[in-house]
Amino acid sequence: MSTGPTGAAVAADLTGDRPADDAADDLDVAAVKADFPLLATTKHDRPLVFLDSAASSQKPRAVLEAMDHYYEHDHTNVHRAAYDLAERATSAMEGARGKVARFIGAGSAEEVVFTKNATEAINLVARSWGAANLSPGDAVVLTQLEHHANIVPWQQLAAERGLELRWVPLTDDARLDLTGLDQLLDGAKLLGVTAMSNVVGTLPDVRALADAAHAAGALVCVDGCQSVPHLPTSVADLDADFVAFSGHKMCGPTGVGVLWARRELLEEMPPFLGGGGMILDVRLDGFVPADVPHRFEAGTPPIAEIVGLGAAVEYLEALGMDRVRRHEVAMNAYALRTLTERFGEEITIHGPAEPAARGGVMSFEFRGIHPHDLSQVLDQHGVCVRPGHHCAKPLMRVLGVGATARASWYVYNEEADVDALADALAEAGRFFDF
Amino acid sequence: MSGLEDLYREIILDHYRNPRNRGELEVPPATRAEGFNPLCGDEIVVYLHLDDPTRGDSAVVEDVRIGGQGCSISQSSASMMSAAVKGRTVGEVRELTRAFKAMMSIHEGELEGGAAEPADADPSELRLGDLEALRGVVKFPVRIKCATLSWNTLLQGIDDAEAG
Ligand SMILES: Cc1ncc(COP(=O)(O)O)c(C=O)c1O
């Protein structure tokens, strides 16, 4: 049914010693978990086993308190008043912009544009940069791993502009098949690529892709929605042109996302949404847009959410993104080993077999039980996994499935959560034993 | 785990294991309608053969076949539906669909955790029969779309057939 590696294939890869990354996991998960109020809740009288952070992470108290503090002490509208309170609101927001810039290794805070989410950030690239720079017949290259957020905006633009969309295919273990890359990039204007698949965890080598794209004269738009929360990120090292991500998957609140872009690009780009906040001057016969990044932030921004995102990146920085990554690789190794040892051929785990070649997300097929039914039974055991196409229907078709069940981990997950998942899977197997 | 048994009644699992009327029909004379559940990726195909689509509500469902893939709820609902509508007139099928959807609709009181059993909203003379087994689905609101997917697809198939 699936083209992913069989359970046996994964197990064979893991018969050696525990990978080095595994041994190096020094994240104090118990302490981290205590920072997340929601994780103290129970489901069916058991502690909640939350394995759906790839959809949205839980929030640490520090983020909730930062937002409360902002509303209790500093709130008014930003940027357009001289009184002290407005000063405080503006500096809370601009302070967060600086924190986000530092977190992703941006050259300056002005390269950080706040949006509603990653989806809006990518739409901004398509509608502003794309509309200004792409003409009929131009090619945009995307990969078959992409989330709909990095597909549909380009399809919309392609339909309007007569663009050609080309697709980087996948190997059997859902890595990018780069054998035809040069041809795909030949004459292309943009490469859109995820830095981490939200379904199978694949980690494309963004730096190498950016080098190839730039050599071919194309820019690179990175969907960092999964990678920025989970991997140490330096936009300079990636040598990307655009990077989009969402606050809510990285301990921050919903309602705020980020587009990072190189300053020279932003300065050349026309505004996306028009209105207040994004102008220098408006007359009856036209307007002068504001400087970057405010040019792209029309209307009242989600100030409290931006403040919350600032607190979230500080929280992650305090944990250390290298440590976060080591922990997730260790979790990958433990999950691959546990699930294949317990279920052998009954489970198929999609994506790369090597723990360090994956982000902390795992899609699997178990005994032919439909993912929707599987997650329903897991829910009865307090285990939250997500069934569905995960907004990656083209990838589902490559995998040869309609849907997958997906478990994903983050800083507050531990081996016991994987054990709970395995126990619940065994129960589901008994329930649907036919 | 009582909740699960409410959802996965034995008859549902039976239809899931042994789906009735799976397959395809030649198009034309049959029509082919596709339905998607964007929530979980389920895709269902309903092949419908009416004896004479121009007869409106008195046309008879000569044959129906189900294709596609989905969870136990969408597949069993499609299987039971196929058995229930075969040989019926379009008018009866529409009525049955209304009755089924009424059973599947959430009433406000229940959302608040009020009535344990949904009020009997079946307005029709037609008995739902086996389909009653899907009643438990209303307690799992995200699964309601799974149960109604094949019915909506069937209605679309009837519209397609009538449109010629
Ligand atoms: C890889 C990837 N890209 C984009 C998105 C879209 O994120 P959002 O819905 O926050 O805009 C997601 C989240 O679902 C994702 O996982």
mmCIF file of C-alpha atoms in Angstrom, chain A residues 266-432:
data_model
loop_
_atom_site.group_PDB
_atom_site.id
_atom_site.type_symbol
_atom_site.label_atom_id
_atom_site.label_comp_id
_atom_site.label_asym_id
_atom_site.label_seq_id
_atom_site.Cartn_x
_atom_site.Cartn_y
_atom_site.Cartn_z
ATOM 1 C CA LEU A 266 11.957 43.611 0.626
ATOM 2 C CA GLU A 267 12.930 47.100 -0.427
ATOM 3 C CA GLU A 268 12.134 46.324 -4.037
ATOM 4 C CA MET A 269 8.830 44.613 -3.290
ATOM 5 C CA PRO A 270 5.473 46.402 -3.616
ATOM 6 C CA PRO A 271 3.080 46.302 -0.660
ATOM 7 C CA PHE A 272 0.822 43.265 -0.339
ATOM 8 C CA LEU A 273 -2.184 44.525 1.640
ATOM 9 C CA GLY A 274 -3.016 48.206 1.601
ATOM 10 C CA GLY A 275 -4.302 50.385 4.444
ATOM 11 C CA GLY A 276 -3.106 52.162 7.550
ATOM 12 C CA GLY A 277 0.318 51.580 8.974
ATOM 13 C CA MET A 278 1.920 50.737 5.651
ATOM 14 C CA ILE A 279 2.168 54.232 4.174
ATOM 15 C CA LEU A 280 4.365 57.330 4.443
ATOM 16 C CA ASP A 281 1.850 59.546 2.719
ATOM 17 C CA VAL A 282 -1.562 59.278 1.114
ATOM 18 C CA ARG A 283 -3.064 61.853 -1.263
ATOM 19 C CA LEU A 284 -6.171 61.659 -3.370
ATOM 20 C CA ASP A 285 -4.132 60.623 -6.379
ATOM 21 C CA GLY A 286 -1.978 57.966 -4.735
ATOM 22 C CA PHE A 287 0.166 56.892 -1.797
ATOM 23 C CA VAL A 288 3.791 56.508 -0.807
ATOM 24 C CA PRO A 289 4.473 53.197 0.908
ATOM 25 C CA ALA A 290 6.287 53.046 4.245
ATOM 26 C CA ASP A 291 9.753 51.606 4.644
ATOM 27 C CA VAL A 292 10.300 47.939 5.295
ATOM 28 C CA PRO A 293 9.100 46.069 7.218
ATOM 29 C CA HIS A 294 6.048 48.244 7.989
ATOM 30 C CA ARG A 295 5.211 48.461 4.298
ATOM 31 C CA PHE A 296 4.028 44.869 4.592
ATOM 32 C CA GLU A 297 2.134 45.252 7.865
ATOM 33 C CA ALA A 298 -1.095 46.990 6.945
ATOM 34 C CA GLY A 299 -3.586 47.648 9.710
ATOM 35 C CA THR A 300 -3.260 47.117 13.446
ATOM 36 C CA PRO A 301 -0.884 44.208 13.983
ATOM 37 C CA PRO A 302 -1.484 41.362 16.455
ATOM 38 C CA ILE A 303 0.585 43.183 19.079
ATOM 39 C CA ALA A 304 0.010 40.861 22.026
ATOM 40 C CA GLU A 305 0.690 37.836 19.836
ATOM 41 C CA ILE A 306 3.916 39.386 18.593
ATOM 42 C CA VAL A 307 4.923 39.972 22.217
ATOM 43 C CA GLY A 308 4.042 36.336 22.920
ATOM 44 C CA LEU A 309 6.174 35.185 20.018
ATOM 45 C CA GLY A 310 9.068 37.221 21.406
ATOM 46 C CA ALA A 311 8.679 35.386 24.710
ATOM 47 C CA ALA A 312 8.476 32.063 22.871
ATOM 48 C CA VAL A 313 11.778 32.514 21.075
ATOM 49 C CA GLU A 314 13.397 33.566 24.351
ATOM 50 C CA TYR A 315 12.044 30.404 25.929
ATOM 51 C CA LEU A 316 13.446 28.258 23.126
ATOM 52 C CA GLU A 317 16.770 30.090 23.204
ATOM 53 C CA ALA A 318 17.043 29.402 26.916
ATOM 54 C CA LEU A 319 16.529 25.705 26.234
ATOM 55 C CA GLY A 320 19.011 25.913 23.362
ATOM 56 C CA MET A 321 17.944 24.905 19.880
ATOM 57 C CA ASP A 322 20.878 22.495 19.570
ATOM 58 C CA ARG A 323 19.620 20.745 22.683
ATOM 59 C CA VAL A 324 16.062 20.735 21.329
ATOM 60 C CA ARG A 325 17.282 19.099 18.138
ATOM 61 C CA ARG A 326 19.342 16.469 19.989
ATOM 62 C CA HIS A 327 16.293 15.615 22.053
ATOM 63 C CA GLU A 328 14.125 15.163 18.978
ATOM 64 C CA VAL A 329 16.683 12.981 17.240
ATOM 65 C CA ALA A 330 16.791 10.855 20.383
ATOM 66 C CA MET A 331 12.994 10.695 20.338
ATOM 67 C CA ASN A 332 13.090 9.677 16.672
ATOM 68 C CA ALA A 333 15.538 6.900 17.451
ATOM 69 C CA TYR A 334 13.510 5.684 20.412
ATOM 70 C CA ALA A 335 10.239 5.754 18.480
ATOM 71 C CA LEU A 336 11.635 4.016 15.402
ATOM 72 C CA ARG A 337 13.176 1.335 17.590
ATOM 73 C CA THR A 338 10.180 0.868 19.881
ATOM 74 C CA LEU A 339 7.539 0.776 17.179
ATOM 75 C CA THR A 340 9.466 -1.542 14.875
ATOM 76 C CA GLU A 341 10.497 -3.861 17.706
ATOM 77 C CA ARG A 342 6.946 -4.121 18.980
ATOM 78 C CA PHE A 343 5.074 -4.269 15.718
ATOM 79 C CA GLY A 344 7.548 -5.456 13.099
ATOM 80 C CA GLU A 345 5.819 -5.816 9.753
ATOM 81 C CA GLU A 346 2.527 -4.561 11.150
ATOM 82 C CA ILE A 347 3.741 -0.983 11.031
ATOM 83 C CA THR A 348 5.051 1.038 8.105
ATOM 84 C CA ILE A 349 6.817 4.249 8.998
ATOM 85 C CA HIS A 350 7.039 6.658 6.084
ATOM 86 C CA GLY A 351 10.116 8.703 5.353
ATOM 87 C CA PRO A 352 13.835 8.342 6.025
ATOM 88 C CA ALA A 353 14.846 5.421 8.245
ATOM 89 C CA GLU A 354 17.753 7.239 9.875
ATOM 90 C CA PRO A 355 16.741 9.135 13.074
ATOM 91 C CA ALA A 356 19.048 12.063 12.358
ATOM 92 C CA ALA A 357 17.660 12.427 8.830
ATOM 93 C CA ARG A 358 14.199 13.309 10.154
ATOM 94 C CA GLY A 359 12.497 16.057 12.065
ATOM 95 C CA GLY A 360 10.382 15.061 15.055
ATOM 96 C CA VAL A 361 7.365 13.957 13.074
ATOM 97 C CA MET A 362 6.364 10.450 12.122
ATOM 98 C CA SER A 363 3.612 9.301 9.793
ATOM 99 C CA PHE A 364 2.795 5.647 9.903
ATOM 100 C CA GLU A 365 0.439 2.994 8.692
ATOM 101 C CA PHE A 366 -0.628 0.356 11.210
ATOM 102 C CA ARG A 367 -2.229 -2.966 10.311
ATOM 103 C CA GLY A 368 -4.277 -1.402 7.550
ATOM 104 C CA ILE A 369 -6.425 0.438 10.090
ATOM 105 C CA HIS A 370 -7.633 3.709 8.653
ATOM 106 C CA PRO A 371 -5.879 6.663 10.335
ATOM 107 C CA HIS A 372 -9.194 8.204 11.366
ATOM 108 C CA ASP A 373 -10.214 5.027 13.156
ATOM 109 C CA LEU A 374 -6.756 4.599 14.616
ATOM 110 C CA SER A 375 -6.649 8.088 16.095
ATOM 111 C CA GLN A 376 -10.156 7.620 17.487
ATOM 112 C CA VAL A 377 -9.038 4.597 19.481
ATOM 113 C CA LEU A 378 -5.789 6.296 20.508
ATOM 114 C CA ASP A 379 -7.838 9.225 21.769
ATOM 115 C CA GLN A 380 -9.679 6.880 24.105
ATOM 116 C CA HIS A 381 -6.261 6.171 25.601
ATOM 117 C CA GLY A 382 -5.490 9.862 25.921
ATOM 118 C CA VAL A 383 -3.013 9.790 23.051
ATOM 119 C CA CYS A 384 -3.395 12.701 20.619
ATOM 120 C CA VAL A 385 -2.168 11.944 17.104
ATOM 121 C CA ARG A 386 -3.481 13.517 13.932
ATOM 122 C CA PRO A 387 -5.123 11.591 11.110
ATOM 123 C CA GLY A 388 -5.572 13.013 7.656
ATOM 124 C CA HIS A 389 -3.731 14.383 4.672
ATOM 125 C CA HIS A 390 -1.918 17.031 6.758
ATOM 126 C CA CYS A 391 -2.472 19.601 4.007
ATOM 127 C CA ALA A 392 -0.113 17.704 1.730
ATOM 128 C CA LYS A 393 -2.371 15.869 -0.696
ATOM 129 C CA PRO A 394 0.218 15.660 -3.484
ATOM 130 C CA LEU A 395 2.541 13.932 -1.001
ATOM 131 C CA MET A 396 -0.266 11.569 0.049
ATOM 132 C CA ARG A 397 -0.610 10.528 -3.580
ATOM 133 C CA VAL A 398 3.138 9.889 -3.854
ATOM 134 C CA LEU A 399 2.977 7.773 -0.698
ATOM 135 C CA GLY A 400 0.033 5.932 -2.231
ATOM 136 C CA VAL A 401 -2.289 6.620 0.689
ATOM 137 C CA GLY A 402 -5.347 8.788 1.258
ATOM 138 C CA ALA A 403 -4.293 9.744 4.735
ATOM 139 C CA THR A 404 -1.768 8.914 7.423
ATOM 140 C CA ALA A 405 -1.735 8.889 11.189
ATOM 141 C CA ARG A 406 0.940 11.277 12.370
ATOM 142 C CA ALA A 407 2.681 11.516 15.725
ATOM 143 C CA SER A 408 5.009 14.422 16.391
ATOM 144 C CA TRP A 409 7.152 15.408 19.352
ATOM 145 C CA TYR A 410 8.527 18.522 20.857
ATOM 146 C CA VAL A 411 10.440 19.730 23.900
ATOM 147 C CA TYR A 412 7.896 18.381 26.384
ATOM 148 C CA ASN A 413 7.635 14.849 24.990
ATOM 149 C CA GLU A 414 9.531 11.942 26.459
ATOM 150 C CA GLU A 415 10.069 8.264 25.847
ATOM 151 C CA ALA A 416 7.073 7.428 28.028
ATOM 152 C CA ASP A 417 4.881 9.179 25.467
ATOM 153 C CA VAL A 418 6.163 6.848 22.770
ATOM 154 C CA ASP A 419 5.476 3.897 25.073
ATOM 155 C CA ALA A 420 1.927 5.177 25.598
ATOM 156 C CA LEU A 421 1.530 5.465 21.833
ATOM 157 C CA ALA A 422 2.770 1.908 21.355
ATOM 158 C CA ASP A 423 0.449 0.582 24.073
ATOM 159 C CA ALA A 424 -2.509 2.387 22.534
ATOM 160 C CA LEU A 425 -1.610 1.056 19.096
ATOM 161 C CA ALA A 426 -1.622 -2.458 20.501
ATOM 162 C CA GLU A 427 -5.111 -1.774 21.906
ATOM 163 C CA ALA A 428 -6.273 -0.441 18.567
ATOM 164 C CA GLY A 429 -4.903 -3.574 16.922
ATOM 165 C CA ARG A 430 -6.997 -5.682 19.292
ATOM 166 C CA PHE A 431 -10.084 -3.547 18.721
ATOM 167 C CA PHE A 432 -9.864 -3.787 14.951
#
